Structure formats: structure tokens, C-alpha cells
Amino acid sequence: MAARFCLGCLLIVLGAAPAAAQDQSDPDPPLSAATEPSGQSDNEQPLSEIEALRQEIQALREENKKEIEALREEHQQKLDAFAEENELRHMEMEMELLSGLDEEIEEKFTIYGFLDFVFMWTWFREDSIINGLAWDSLTFALPHANLYFRSQLTSDLFVLMELRYSFLPHGNEEEFEIGGIPYRRTDSEVEMPLPHEKFRLGGVAIERAHLTYQPLDYLGFTAGYFLTPYGIWNEDHASPILIPIRYPYMQTKGIVPMAQLGVQIFGRLQPLKRHYLDYAITISNGRGPLDTVHDLDNNKAIGLKLKLSHEGQYVSAAWGVYGYYGEYRDRKKRIVSFSPRFVVEQETTEHYREYVGSADLLIEAFGFRLQGEYVRRLTQYIERPLRAMEYGVGYQPDYVIWAWYGIIYWDLPLRDLLGTVRLGPFYELEYSHSDVTVPGMKSTTQTWGINLRPSPYVTIKLEAAYLRSTDIEELRETNRDFFEALFIGSQLAVSF
Amino acid sequence: MGFNDKRPRFGRLVPLGLFVAVALNHHPARADNPNDILIVVNTNVGENQIPIDVVRDIFLKRVRQWKDTGRLIPINPKNDSPLRRAFQAAVLEMDPAQETRYWQERKMRAGDVPPPSLGYNFKAVFRIKGAISYVFRQDYIKGVSKIVLVIPAKR
């Protein structure tokens, strides 16, 4: 440093005049011949020395600059390291304060649900069988008000309960007037004595209530009352997700039991990137008059679901199958003796085996959604019930019931115009054959509609559906029962 | 024309082809962008690299388990934060409304709930075993968690 100071002084003495002429703002003026005073050829020797000294000073300055830069860098690194260490300590302290965070990371208990509100009108052909059976006036309705209760017990164990609230059984029709039997309809209106306030009692249905334990991706267990893991519609389940308002025949008829009481083993495998294989094995009471309360035989229904899916960025596809076997049995109890011993006998009134198979396909690509399901059930009787047949009363024969539907929906590419609002038309074609042993049980339904989704929580639907017996002309000509109807409806479905 | 006649010509083409291939495949060294998204995991997680498809599956709860270290706990930052939106676009390939819709549907179908959204998601990864989350590069602190994937910021 002393040497630099001496050289600096020398420079000041020798080069003061030219240096002063330079811009004062320049901290490191360039040392060049252009700054030398002219016409001093007599002093060439000292000048050359000065030049040498200048060069030395310049070299020292550069060296000095490098050293300063290195020091700065070193200092910055120390500062960074200190800040990082400090941040880490700070974070550790914060984490200590947040002790138990891992326990609280997931929501423990959640309540959510959906409801739908419908405004609809139905027209029936005057001479069709369904005319008079169903109401045909313009009406509002609230078919679903479902609440979910979900409790996460541990990271891999949860309980889910879905309850459906309904104004029913108020208004439920029990008997049509025939002969001496009067028309009967449930009236649940009651009156509170003190304020003399009248109100109608409603009902609550358990849609599902189960405990699910899934320790591994490929192995999980559900115990309780669960939705049958078949098809698309039954799993979509909730009106804000479903595209049409009207349920397809396979759902309303319950060709496959829509829910079962028992256990389910399920899991997911990933054989390839973005490809999944889901499976589920169901063991349950199966179908029965009391299946949610008690199975009336020892036989248990079994089912197997397999679903292969691909989840791509632009194209998703899923193909699934479900097979089910179960036995239905109904029994009645009859007291046959009071004395000397009290004896009650049980008699089987109806008993059948059912073999059900279903297949479904879902393709989503570039805003299009193509969805289709096919279900077929064979019912084989062991104990046949009596049934009204075409030519009088008889025993119900074995029969096959089957149905399919296909929906094509197009999510219109109106993002630039509508933002996050989604709008799309759809068309649905449905076919069902509800009993192959009875003529005129084939029906076809065509539905045209539109879905508007102004937010992720709201779906507004408009649709028109035309239902008719497939062989309507032949049935009318032979004076057999047929039906023909038109349904026009709108629905506001909300999830919350 | 025999095999030996062809070989010299083919031999000349090989280096040329290699040069073209290397030239086409060459990417200039890319400077770290503070808006790069770093996918970070708790240091107990065995995986050192995770493909983006798997990250997507994790945050959509299509997979729920680490191969070795058990339960997987995805953690999102707060809804509507710039980081969350960048992640939705780059990894989930969804906008916020689409992600909300996705979870609404999952909730009603099977009772699945979305991963928790925390303001201190990065700190939570530091604390919780099996946790995975994401952070902008500019907010990353060394030693707190392990980086398993870097998603470059969109230019």
C-alpha cells in the first residue's frame, strides 16, 4: 500500500497539469500519450521514466481492482451464507412452533354436497299405457339434496357418508283406485300442538356409508354400504357432474344393484406411463328385499370390476367391465302354532339367481366426450312368483333384461368469449329391453340438450327427450300396450 | 458395385450425420431463472428424480404412495397464488377453474379431497415426512428440502 501511495504522489506531481484537464468525474483516467504536453523533446529521458511509472501505476490499479472484486465477492458469499443459515434457523424455530403440523395437514372433517332443482313438463300420448300413470303437469321439483360427511381418521383411513334428504315419502302413491280399493297416497303432514304449526315430514336415505382403508395404491378395502363400482353413470352419481337430467333406464331400473352392503377390495396399478388399471372385487348381501338390513340367505353376491384407462393431455380414454353374480331371496314368516309350542315357519316366496355383465367406454378428446354403457342381466328363477302376464296371471319365467346408452357431448371452444364458463350441447341415444319374454318391452329414447357451467360449482341444463316403444306401430296395430312421451326440462345443479 | 466400394462414401457420411445430430441436439447452457418451479420433497423421500407425469399424478391423487418411503403427502401453496397458477398450467395442464372442477367431481364420486393448500407449503415439506410441494427458484433455500424436478419458467 505504501508503494502505491508513493507512486500515486509521483504521478500527481508529474502529471498534475494534464490530469487536471481531464474530466473530474472519471475515477480512473486512461493514461495515454495524448495527455502529454507537447514540445518537450529536451526532456525525453524523464518522460520515458514517467511513462514507465504510469504504466506501472496502471498495472497496480488493475491489480488493485481485481483484489477489491475478489474481496467483495468473498464478503458477499459470507453474507449469503449467514443469511441462509439464519433463514434455516428461523425456519426451524417456526417449525417447532408448528409442532403437530403433520397431524393437522389434511382436513379432518369435511361436509359438502350437492342439490338439484328441476322445472319440467311431460307429455304422454293419450292412448299410451303411461298416460295417467305419471303426473303430466308443469312442475318444479327438488329431486336431490345430498350431504356428504367425510372424516379422515388417519392418512390412509377415512369414513364417508352420503345422505339424501327428500320430501318423500310425502306424496308417494301406494294404490290406484280399482274395484273397491281406494286411491292411497302418503300424507306426512303433521301438526305441532303448541304453535299449531303444520309441516310435512320428509325422509333421509343413506346413499352410502363406509369406512375405507387404503394403505397401498394397489390395495385398499372398503367396508359398509358403497356404490357399486360399475359403469360411468353410477360412479359419476351426482347431478352437477352428470350431463343429462333424465337417468337412463339401466339406472332407474337398477339392472346392476346401484349400491351394495358388504366389503370391497380395490386398487390401482400403473402398467405404463399415464395408463392405469383399476380393479375392484365386491362381496355383499347382493340384492334382496332387506339387503341393507339383513340378507335373507347365506349366499353372498360377488362382483369383479376391471377398468383400463389412459389419461393424456389431450386425449383420455377408459374402458371398463363389471361382472356380478348374486341370489335374491324373499321370505315370509307365518305363525303355525301357539300351543303347546310356539312355532313360526319361514317360507321362501321368491328366489332367483342373477348374472349381470356390464361394459363401458369413455373417450374425452379436444372438448368432445363420448360416453357409452351396456348392461345385461339374466334372471333365473328357483322360486317363481306369480305375475300378471299378457294372457292372465302366471309364473314369471326366466328373463333377460338389457340396455345401453351413448352420449356425445361437445364442450364448445368458446374460452376467448366466455372465459372459464363452459357451454356444450349433447345428444343421447338410449335403448332398453326390459323383459325379453314380454312383447312390447323395447324402448328407445333420444335426448337433445345443452349444459352451461358458469362456475365449477354450478351446472344449468336444458333438455328435451322423446321416449317411445321401439315397436310402437306394430303394438298399436295389434292393440297392445305401448308408450310415447316427451319430456322437456331444465335443471339447476349445484355442488357446495 | 461391391461392399468395399460403398464403404468409403458411407464412412464420409457418418461424421457429417453425427455433426448434424449434435448440432440439432445442442442446447446452449441455460441460466437459472428465478421463476423456475422447483419440485421439492422432504429429505426422507428416497426418490432423487421424479418425472413430470408422476408429479401430475401425485397432485391429482392418482398415486398416493412413494415407492420406498410410504405415504405421499402432496401440499399445494395457497389458491390463486402466482406459484399455484404457474404449477397448474405447467404440470396439471389445467386452469384454476378446471382444477376446482376436477376436485368437485372427485369429491362427489369417491369422497376424494384435494391436497391441503398452505401458505407455508415449503416449510411444511421441510417438516413433514413424505411431503412433496413446489416453490419458485427465487424462494428456494438450500438444505431445507430435496429438489426432484426443475420446471423451467415460461419465457
XYZ file of C-alpha atoms in Angstrom:
651
model
C 0.000 0.000 0.000
C 2.903 2.357 0.781
C 4.411 1.765 -2.629
C 1.106 2.518 -4.254
C 0.843 5.723 -2.247
C 4.358 6.884 -3.302
C 3.675 6.121 -6.912
C 0.441 7.989 -6.669
C 2.176 11.045 -5.272
C 4.753 10.941 -8.037
C 2.031 10.743 -10.588
C 0.290 13.729 -9.073
C 3.484 15.799 -9.141
C 4.480 14.827 -12.648
C 1.172 14.673 -14.345
C -0.874 17.242 -12.439
C -1.441 19.628 -15.314
C -2.684 17.112 -17.909
C -4.622 15.147 -15.327
C -6.426 18.265 -14.168
C -7.534 18.879 -17.715
C -9.461 15.659 -17.681
C -12.993 15.103 -16.634
C -13.180 15.160 -12.840
C -15.847 12.501 -12.790
C -13.572 9.871 -14.269
C -12.025 7.980 -11.327
C -9.540 6.040 -13.462
C -8.417 8.285 -16.251
C -6.760 6.446 -19.107
C -3.011 7.057 -19.167
C -2.080 7.684 -22.749
C 0.355 9.734 -24.788
C -2.440 12.043 -25.847
C -2.419 13.631 -22.405
C 1.281 14.542 -22.518
C 2.302 18.159 -23.019
C 3.816 18.731 -26.460
C 7.163 20.303 -27.433
C 9.314 18.893 -24.669
C 11.882 16.937 -26.694
C 14.679 18.039 -24.326
C 13.156 16.046 -21.511
C 12.789 12.736 -23.347
C 14.660 10.770 -20.701
C 12.470 11.849 -17.714
C 9.388 11.495 -19.892
C 10.156 7.905 -20.685
C 10.604 7.268 -16.977
C 7.306 8.932 -16.322
C 5.726 6.765 -18.970
C 7.175 3.675 -17.346
C 5.892 4.786 -13.977
C 2.479 5.483 -15.453
C 2.325 2.006 -16.867
C 3.338 0.564 -13.535
C 0.639 2.586 -11.819
C -1.892 1.375 -14.347
C -0.897 -2.221 -13.744
C -1.140 -1.718 -9.996
C -4.565 -0.130 -10.361
C -5.810 -3.105 -12.311
C -4.375 -5.486 -9.796
C -5.953 -3.445 -7.042
C -9.317 -3.572 -8.794
C -9.123 -7.345 -9.038
C -8.299 -7.637 -5.373
C -11.231 -5.427 -4.456
C -13.538 -7.502 -6.632
C -12.302 -10.689 -5.005
C -12.811 -9.193 -1.566
C -16.298 -8.051 -2.485
C -17.181 -11.498 -3.768
C -15.831 -13.157 -0.674
C -17.776 -10.765 1.500
C -20.991 -11.383 -0.439
C -20.567 -15.127 -0.092
C -20.156 -14.754 3.640
C -23.244 -12.579 3.784
C -25.233 -15.103 1.736
C -24.092 -17.991 3.889
C -25.012 -16.065 7.004
C -28.442 -15.179 5.636
C -29.063 -18.778 4.598
C -28.017 -20.096 7.966
C -30.174 -17.501 9.642
C -33.133 -18.403 7.446
C -32.720 -22.051 8.244
C -32.570 -21.355 11.973
C -35.604 -19.136 11.646
C -37.467 -21.832 9.755
C -36.534 -24.472 12.285
C -37.853 -22.249 15.043
C -41.078 -21.694 13.127
C -41.420 -25.415 12.595
C -41.001 -26.012 16.294
C -43.861 -23.637 16.851
C -45.869 -25.558 14.254
C -45.302 -28.855 16.011
C -48.008 -31.352 15.236
C -48.322 -29.919 11.748
C -48.079 -33.365 10.199
C -51.123 -34.401 12.171
C -53.149 -31.438 11.019
C -52.021 -31.251 7.429
C -55.168 -32.795 5.969
C -58.654 -31.661 6.722
C -60.033 -33.906 9.417
C -63.720 -33.470 8.864
C -65.472 -32.044 5.857
C -69.085 -31.569 4.917
C -70.071 -30.903 1.359
C -72.818 -31.886 -1.011
C -74.978 -31.125 -3.992
C -78.568 -30.363 -4.817
C -80.572 -30.017 -7.951
C -83.686 -28.103 -8.722
C -85.803 -29.031 -11.720
C -88.507 -27.346 -13.746
C -90.149 -29.819 -16.091
C -93.103 -30.712 -18.189
C -94.074 -34.097 -19.589
C -96.447 -35.010 -22.355
C -97.869 -38.504 -22.841
C -99.683 -39.799 -25.859
C -103.295 -40.129 -24.879
C -103.662 -43.818 -25.729
C -100.283 -44.870 -24.363
C -100.034 -47.016 -21.226
C -98.045 -44.460 -19.321
C -100.673 -41.752 -19.755
C -102.333 -41.386 -16.388
C -99.718 -43.434 -14.564
C -97.369 -40.484 -14.172
C -98.094 -36.835 -13.500
C -98.042 -34.685 -16.595
C -98.325 -31.135 -15.277
C -95.741 -28.392 -15.392
C -93.862 -28.552 -12.117
C -90.854 -27.569 -10.046
C -89.073 -30.310 -8.134
C -86.109 -30.816 -5.851
C -85.029 -34.387 -6.557
C -81.660 -34.265 -4.792
C -80.357 -32.601 -1.682
C -77.379 -34.757 -0.772
C -74.917 -34.138 2.023
C -71.528 -35.801 2.357
C -69.770 -36.230 5.675
C -66.149 -37.201 5.385
C -63.790 -37.837 8.217
C -60.099 -38.513 7.645
C -59.136 -40.676 10.584
C -55.522 -41.324 9.607
C -53.607 -40.651 6.418
C -54.935 -43.867 4.874
C -58.241 -44.336 6.648
C -61.425 -42.362 6.136
C -65.156 -42.606 6.642
C -67.572 -41.308 4.033
C -71.285 -40.988 4.465
C -73.663 -39.576 1.893
C -77.204 -38.839 2.922
C -80.001 -37.922 0.569
C -82.681 -35.704 2.001
C -86.082 -35.849 0.399
C -89.596 -34.542 0.856
C -90.709 -38.109 0.259
C -92.432 -40.209 1.459
C -94.918 -37.348 1.361
C -96.803 -37.768 -1.906
C -95.755 -41.342 -2.530
C -98.523 -43.197 -4.336
C -99.357 -46.528 -2.742
C -102.517 -47.725 -4.516
C -104.515 -46.726 -7.549
C -108.228 -46.957 -7.157
C -109.548 -50.211 -8.521
C -112.722 -52.018 -7.662
C -113.368 -51.374 -4.006
C -109.766 -50.375 -3.232
C -109.447 -46.624 -2.762
C -106.663 -44.489 -4.110
C -103.963 -44.157 -1.444
C -101.145 -41.661 -1.204
C -98.797 -40.970 1.677
C -99.529 -37.781 3.510
C -96.813 -36.958 6.019
C -98.246 -33.669 7.146
C -98.246 -33.297 10.915
C -99.197 -30.524 13.266
C -97.195 -29.232 16.191
C -99.734 -28.812 19.024
C -98.409 -25.703 20.690
C -97.959 -23.214 17.880
C -100.440 -25.166 15.774
C -97.939 -25.189 13.008
C -98.341 -27.717 10.252
C -95.373 -29.143 8.440
C -94.519 -32.145 6.321
C -92.091 -34.768 7.452
C -89.505 -35.753 4.908
C -87.150 -38.650 4.560
C -83.470 -39.431 4.637
C -81.908 -42.139 2.521
C -78.413 -43.463 3.046
C -76.762 -43.377 -0.366
C -73.500 -44.733 1.017
C -71.807 -45.100 4.355
C -68.449 -46.809 4.515
C -65.035 -46.979 6.008
C -62.160 -47.052 3.543
C -58.632 -48.127 4.345
C -56.072 -47.768 1.600
C -52.543 -48.446 2.760
C -51.239 -49.012 -0.768
C -52.093 -47.687 -4.198
C -52.760 -51.188 -5.402
C -54.647 -52.404 -2.356
C -57.489 -50.827 -0.452
C -60.506 -52.016 1.482
C -63.965 -50.603 1.874
C -66.477 -51.902 4.354
C -70.053 -50.731 4.617
C -72.616 -49.574 2.104
C -70.851 -48.493 -1.063
C -71.790 -47.546 -4.606
C -71.312 -50.470 -6.945
C -68.118 -49.704 -8.847
C -69.615 -50.279 -12.266
C -70.011 -48.104 -15.325
C -69.730 -44.361 -15.639
C -73.106 -43.029 -14.567
C -73.243 -44.887 -11.285
C -69.811 -43.620 -10.270
C -70.391 -40.065 -11.524
C -73.518 -40.221 -9.412
C -74.061 -36.505 -8.710
C -76.205 -34.219 -10.853
C -73.593 -31.416 -11.199
C -71.334 -33.954 -12.933
C -73.914 -35.823 -14.969
C -74.719 -34.433 -18.398
C -78.453 -35.189 -18.930
C -81.245 -34.572 -16.434
C -83.052 -37.832 -17.015
C -81.476 -41.014 -15.744
C -81.021 -43.850 -18.236
C -83.207 -46.871 -17.879
C -80.365 -49.067 -16.637
C -80.079 -46.768 -13.633
C -83.748 -46.271 -12.869
C -84.395 -49.982 -13.222
C -81.262 -50.927 -11.276
C -80.188 -53.660 -13.659
C -76.996 -53.770 -11.606
C -77.576 -53.044 -7.912
C -76.552 -49.397 -7.559
C -75.166 -49.866 -4.068
C -74.246 -52.879 -2.004
C -73.749 -53.644 1.651
C -70.565 -55.599 2.169
C -66.876 -55.263 1.539
C -64.861 -54.175 -1.430
C -61.220 -54.784 -2.222
C -59.839 -52.350 -4.731
C -56.663 -50.861 -6.093
C -54.875 -49.255 -8.947
C -51.889 -50.423 -10.935
C -49.911 -48.358 -13.384
C -48.535 -50.665 -16.060
C -47.406 -47.793 -18.303
C -46.881 -44.077 -18.072
C -50.304 -42.359 -17.944
C -52.051 -45.743 -18.119
C -53.895 -47.238 -15.183
C -55.574 -50.494 -14.401
C -58.203 -50.251 -11.682
C -59.774 -53.292 -10.151
C -62.395 -53.928 -7.525
C -63.789 -57.095 -6.005
C -67.130 -56.774 -4.268
C -68.639 -59.194 -1.775
C -72.021 -58.209 -0.456
C -75.505 -59.192 0.608
C -76.470 -58.702 -3.002
C -79.960 -57.797 -3.972
C -82.826 -58.553 -1.657
C -85.930 -57.081 -0.138
C -83.970 -56.244 3.014
C -80.428 -56.180 1.649
C -79.465 -53.032 3.534
C -80.741 -54.523 6.764
C -80.358 -58.273 6.570
C -79.558 -60.862 3.935
C -82.291 -63.471 3.806
C -79.898 -66.231 2.698
C -76.325 -67.287 3.318
C -75.284 -66.777 -0.235
C -73.167 -63.705 -0.877
C -73.068 -61.750 -4.106
C -69.708 -61.308 -5.758
C -68.566 -58.850 -8.377
C -65.412 -58.003 -10.257
C -64.583 -54.735 -11.920
C -61.682 -54.068 -14.268
C -61.009 -50.709 -15.813
C -58.176 -49.716 -18.088
C -57.659 -46.009 -18.597
C -55.324 -43.589 -20.257
C -55.068 -40.005 -19.029
C -53.412 -37.923 -21.707
C -53.080 -34.184 -22.021
C -55.470 -34.019 -24.960
C -56.997 -37.476 -25.077
C -58.294 -39.575 -22.206
C -59.947 -42.920 -22.578
C -61.289 -45.528 -20.213
C -62.729 -48.936 -20.822
C -64.332 -50.867 -18.012
C -66.230 -54.072 -17.339
C -68.087 -55.328 -14.307
C -69.466 -58.775 -13.686
C -71.823 -59.642 -10.851
C -73.428 -62.770 -9.544
C -75.931 -62.858 -6.733
C -79.053 -64.507 -5.420
C -82.254 -62.787 -4.450
C -84.455 -64.399 -1.861
C -87.597 -63.176 -0.185
C -89.144 -64.976 2.719
C -92.213 -64.525 4.814
C -92.885 -65.658 8.366
C -96.017 -67.449 9.403
C -97.145 -68.479 12.875
C -98.346 -72.048 12.593
C -98.899 -72.888 16.233
C -99.298 -71.152 19.578
C -99.762 -74.232 21.732
C -98.325 -76.471 23.003
C -95.310 -74.853 21.365
C -94.998 -71.554 19.637
C -93.942 -72.347 16.096
C -93.100 -69.956 13.315
C -92.284 -71.141 9.836
C -90.440 -69.262 7.170
C -91.392 -69.720 3.579
C -89.464 -68.587 0.553
C -91.769 -66.610 -1.689
C -89.314 -65.633 -4.374
C -85.835 -66.830 -5.157
C -83.704 -66.201 -8.210
C -80.120 -66.049 -9.373
C -78.893 -63.113 -11.362
C -75.933 -62.908 -13.678
C -75.038 -59.385 -14.683
C -72.399 -58.094 -17.037
C -71.660 -54.529 -17.998
C -69.205 -52.713 -20.212
C -68.480 -49.030 -20.516
C -66.378 -46.752 -22.653
C -65.427 -43.136 -22.121
C -63.357 -41.081 -24.542
C -62.524 -37.432 -23.992
C -60.609 -35.595 -26.664
C -60.367 -31.976 -27.766
C -63.513 -30.946 -25.907
C -65.566 -33.938 -27.004
C -66.834 -36.520 -24.577
C -68.146 -39.815 -25.835
C -69.684 -41.997 -23.170
C -71.442 -45.315 -23.514
C -72.596 -48.160 -21.296
C -74.109 -51.536 -21.890
C -75.690 -53.737 -19.225
C -77.263 -57.176 -19.482
C -78.811 -59.292 -16.772
C -80.071 -62.853 -16.844
C -82.549 -63.748 -14.116
C -83.013 -67.448 -13.403
C -85.782 -68.364 -11.012
C -85.630 -71.054 -8.396
C -88.858 -69.996 -6.695
C -91.052 -68.163 -9.180
C -93.529 -65.508 -8.134
C -96.905 -65.030 -9.737
C -97.131 -62.172 -12.153
C -99.706 -60.524 -14.377
C -98.922 -61.896 -17.808
C -100.234 -60.919 -21.198
C -102.949 -63.592 -21.097
C -103.714 -63.699 -17.379
C -101.830 -64.492 -14.205
C -98.865 -66.851 -14.442
C -95.463 -67.646 -13.102
C -92.672 -65.315 -14.022
C -90.357 -67.040 -16.489
C -86.603 -66.597 -16.555
C -85.806 -63.491 -18.486
C -83.096 -61.271 -19.831
C -83.073 -57.528 -19.461
C -80.588 -55.347 -21.213
C -79.988 -51.739 -22.057
C -77.423 -49.388 -23.471
C -76.979 -45.701 -23.957
C -74.498 -43.436 -25.671
C -73.897 -39.752 -25.085
C -71.862 -37.370 -27.134
C -71.107 -34.019 -25.563
C -69.106 -31.186 -27.066
C -67.554 -28.591 -24.811
C -67.686 -25.651 -27.205
C -64.340 -23.892 -27.710
C -65.568 -20.504 -26.514
C -62.873 -19.801 -23.970
C -61.944 -16.485 -25.583
C -65.560 -15.386 -25.451
C -66.774 -16.923 -22.198
C -63.598 -17.288 -20.126
C -63.999 -20.099 -17.628
C -67.707 -20.517 -18.407
C -68.333 -23.752 -20.270
C -71.118 -24.388 -22.685
C -71.828 -27.529 -24.621
C -74.601 -29.359 -26.460
C -75.182 -33.072 -26.170
C -77.146 -35.860 -27.748
C -78.101 -39.110 -26.079
C -79.492 -42.250 -27.605
C -80.799 -44.965 -25.359
C -82.236 -48.382 -25.956
C -83.650 -50.825 -23.459
C -85.340 -54.173 -23.492
C -86.792 -54.685 -20.089
C -88.019 -58.271 -20.429
C -87.381 -60.389 -23.474
C -90.272 -62.701 -22.566
C -92.872 -59.964 -22.885
C -93.677 -58.277 -26.185
C -93.554 -54.520 -26.386
C -90.915 -54.051 -23.715
C -88.398 -52.430 -26.019
C -87.998 -48.710 -25.855
C -85.909 -46.043 -27.482
C -85.151 -42.610 -26.128
C -83.482 -39.706 -27.833
C -82.406 -36.671 -25.865
C -81.117 -33.335 -27.054
C -79.808 -30.832 -24.596
C -77.313 -28.272 -23.520
C -75.147 -27.827 -20.438
C -73.996 -24.447 -19.183
C -71.388 -24.389 -16.440
C -70.937 -20.814 -15.280
C -68.652 -21.922 -12.458
C -67.083 -25.162 -11.310
C -69.875 -25.439 -8.757
C -72.929 -24.822 -10.933
C -74.417 -26.662 -13.891
C -77.517 -25.495 -15.726
C -79.125 -27.997 -18.053
C -81.834 -27.798 -20.661
C -83.078 -30.863 -22.453
C -85.836 -32.414 -24.470
C -86.290 -36.166 -24.512
C -88.544 -38.223 -26.717
C -89.355 -41.697 -25.402
C -91.304 -44.339 -27.225
C -91.808 -48.072 -27.533
C -89.490 -49.270 -30.228
C -92.193 -51.309 -31.985
C -94.846 -48.653 -31.495
C -96.584 -49.054 -34.844
C -96.890 -52.814 -34.540
C -98.083 -52.570 -30.928
C -100.722 -50.009 -31.749
C -101.978 -52.037 -34.678
C -102.314 -55.158 -32.546
C -103.938 -53.165 -29.743
C -101.162 -53.851 -27.253
C -99.711 -51.588 -24.610
C -97.157 -49.087 -25.732
C -95.914 -45.754 -24.590
C -94.855 -42.499 -26.145
C -93.811 -39.437 -24.203
C -91.998 -36.153 -24.458
C -90.057 -34.670 -21.590
C -88.875 -31.084 -21.515
C -86.937 -29.978 -18.507
C -84.350 -27.698 -17.067
C -82.160 -28.294 -14.063
C -80.012 -26.183 -11.823
C -77.440 -28.441 -10.165
C -75.122 -27.036 -7.546
C -72.272 -28.555 -5.604
C -71.212 -26.943 -2.385
C -20.559 -52.415 -57.140
C -19.111 -54.301 -54.191
C -19.344 -53.659 -50.474
C -15.874 -52.057 -50.399
C -16.916 -49.513 -52.976
C -19.755 -48.313 -50.817
C -17.965 -48.155 -47.503
C -15.856 -45.015 -48.083
C -18.894 -42.994 -49.143
C -20.881 -44.182 -46.135
C -17.865 -43.509 -43.924
C -17.811 -39.911 -45.054
C -21.493 -39.532 -44.268
C -21.218 -40.807 -40.709
C -19.244 -37.890 -39.262
C -21.431 -35.454 -41.157
C -24.550 -37.077 -39.770
C -23.114 -37.059 -36.290
C -22.241 -33.403 -36.605
C -25.784 -32.545 -37.733
C -27.278 -34.622 -34.967
C -25.105 -33.000 -32.325
C -25.748 -29.546 -33.741
C -29.509 -30.082 -33.729
C -29.468 -31.552 -30.280
C -27.275 -28.883 -28.801
C -28.886 -26.558 -26.292
C -26.894 -23.612 -25.075
C -26.355 -23.590 -21.317
C -29.443 -22.074 -19.756
C -29.167 -19.599 -16.904
C -31.272 -20.319 -13.811
C -34.474 -18.359 -13.914
C -35.862 -17.153 -10.568
C -39.339 -18.168 -11.776
C -38.388 -21.766 -12.456
C -40.623 -24.096 -10.452
C -38.698 -26.483 -8.260
C -40.499 -29.632 -7.197
C -39.232 -30.352 -3.704
C -39.662 -33.271 -1.355
C -38.903 -33.943 2.267
C -35.361 -35.185 2.703
C -36.612 -38.584 3.890
C -38.028 -39.334 0.450
C -35.880 -41.853 -1.394
C -36.503 -40.595 -4.930
C -33.961 -38.165 -6.344
C -35.715 -37.510 -9.632
C -39.402 -37.584 -10.476
C -40.800 -37.220 -14.000
C -43.388 -34.518 -14.570
C -46.087 -37.127 -15.304
C -45.625 -38.623 -11.879
C -45.757 -35.171 -10.275
C -49.062 -34.589 -12.061
C -50.384 -37.935 -10.834
C -49.305 -37.138 -7.295
C -51.036 -33.763 -7.170
C -54.175 -35.192 -8.776
C -54.039 -38.049 -6.251
C -53.870 -40.718 -8.874
C -50.970 -42.191 -6.933
C -50.735 -41.979 -3.174
C -47.559 -43.811 -2.283
C -43.831 -43.359 -2.595
C -42.068 -46.481 -3.806
C -39.954 -46.810 -0.673
C -40.988 -44.276 1.879
C -44.687 -44.898 2.242
C -47.403 -42.302 2.363
C -47.167 -39.480 -0.099
C -48.363 -36.096 1.091
C -48.751 -33.509 -1.657
C -49.038 -29.944 -0.415
C -50.157 -27.009 -2.511
C -49.470 -23.356 -1.851
C -52.468 -21.098 -1.334
C -55.111 -20.977 -4.050
C -54.724 -18.178 -6.560
C -51.086 -17.572 -5.688
C -48.837 -16.966 -8.727
C -46.928 -20.137 -7.863
C -50.103 -22.230 -7.785
C -51.223 -20.863 -11.122
C -47.851 -21.465 -12.718
C -47.907 -25.038 -11.416
C -51.465 -25.636 -12.623
C -50.517 -24.539 -16.108
C -47.128 -26.226 -16.329
C -47.785 -29.503 -14.544
C -51.504 -30.147 -14.152
C -52.258 -28.714 -17.594
C -55.349 -27.055 -16.128
C -56.553 -23.595 -15.267
C -57.840 -22.851 -11.741
C -61.465 -23.463 -12.721
C -60.586 -26.797 -14.274
C -58.723 -27.888 -11.169
C -61.631 -26.848 -8.952
C -63.996 -28.779 -11.187
C -61.716 -31.798 -11.113
C -61.799 -31.873 -7.310
C -65.528 -31.218 -7.125
C -66.049 -34.263 -9.296
C -63.618 -36.403 -7.325
C -65.273 -35.399 -4.065
C -68.713 -36.371 -5.237
C -67.659 -39.543 -6.997
C -65.472 -41.110 -4.377
C -65.050 -38.734 -1.463
C -61.547 -37.727 -2.538
C -60.409 -34.366 -1.250
C -57.739 -32.133 -2.781
C -54.270 -31.831 -1.253
C -54.068 -29.248 1.513
C -53.284 -25.677 0.461
C -50.953 -23.919 2.851
C -49.270 -20.537 2.888
C -46.201 -22.233 4.327
C -46.094 -25.140 1.905
C -42.338 -25.011 1.503
C -41.814 -25.072 5.232
C -44.276 -27.928 5.559
C -42.176 -30.009 3.164
C -39.207 -29.375 5.398
C -41.170 -30.698 8.342
C -43.418 -33.499 7.095
C -42.117 -36.897 6.101
C -43.278 -37.984 2.676
C -44.277 -34.441 1.735
C -43.930 -33.004 -1.746
C -44.555 -29.460 -2.863
C -43.122 -26.800 -5.130
C -41.527 -23.410 -4.923
C -40.176 -20.724 -7.204
C -36.410 -20.891 -7.513
C -36.090 -17.406 -6.044
C -37.762 -18.623 -2.828
C -35.821 -21.827 -2.501
C -33.481 -22.236 0.455
C -30.729 -24.802 0.238
C -30.728 -27.633 2.726
C -34.426 -27.361 3.541
C -35.634 -29.978 1.113
C -34.582 -32.001 -1.869
C -35.179 -30.883 -5.449
C -36.512 -33.712 -7.601
C -37.543 -31.800 -10.703
C -36.997 -28.355 -12.186
C -39.717 -26.997 -14.421
C -38.294 -24.099 -16.426
C -40.253 -20.854 -16.320
C -42.120 -19.989 -19.480
C -40.291 -17.330 -21.482
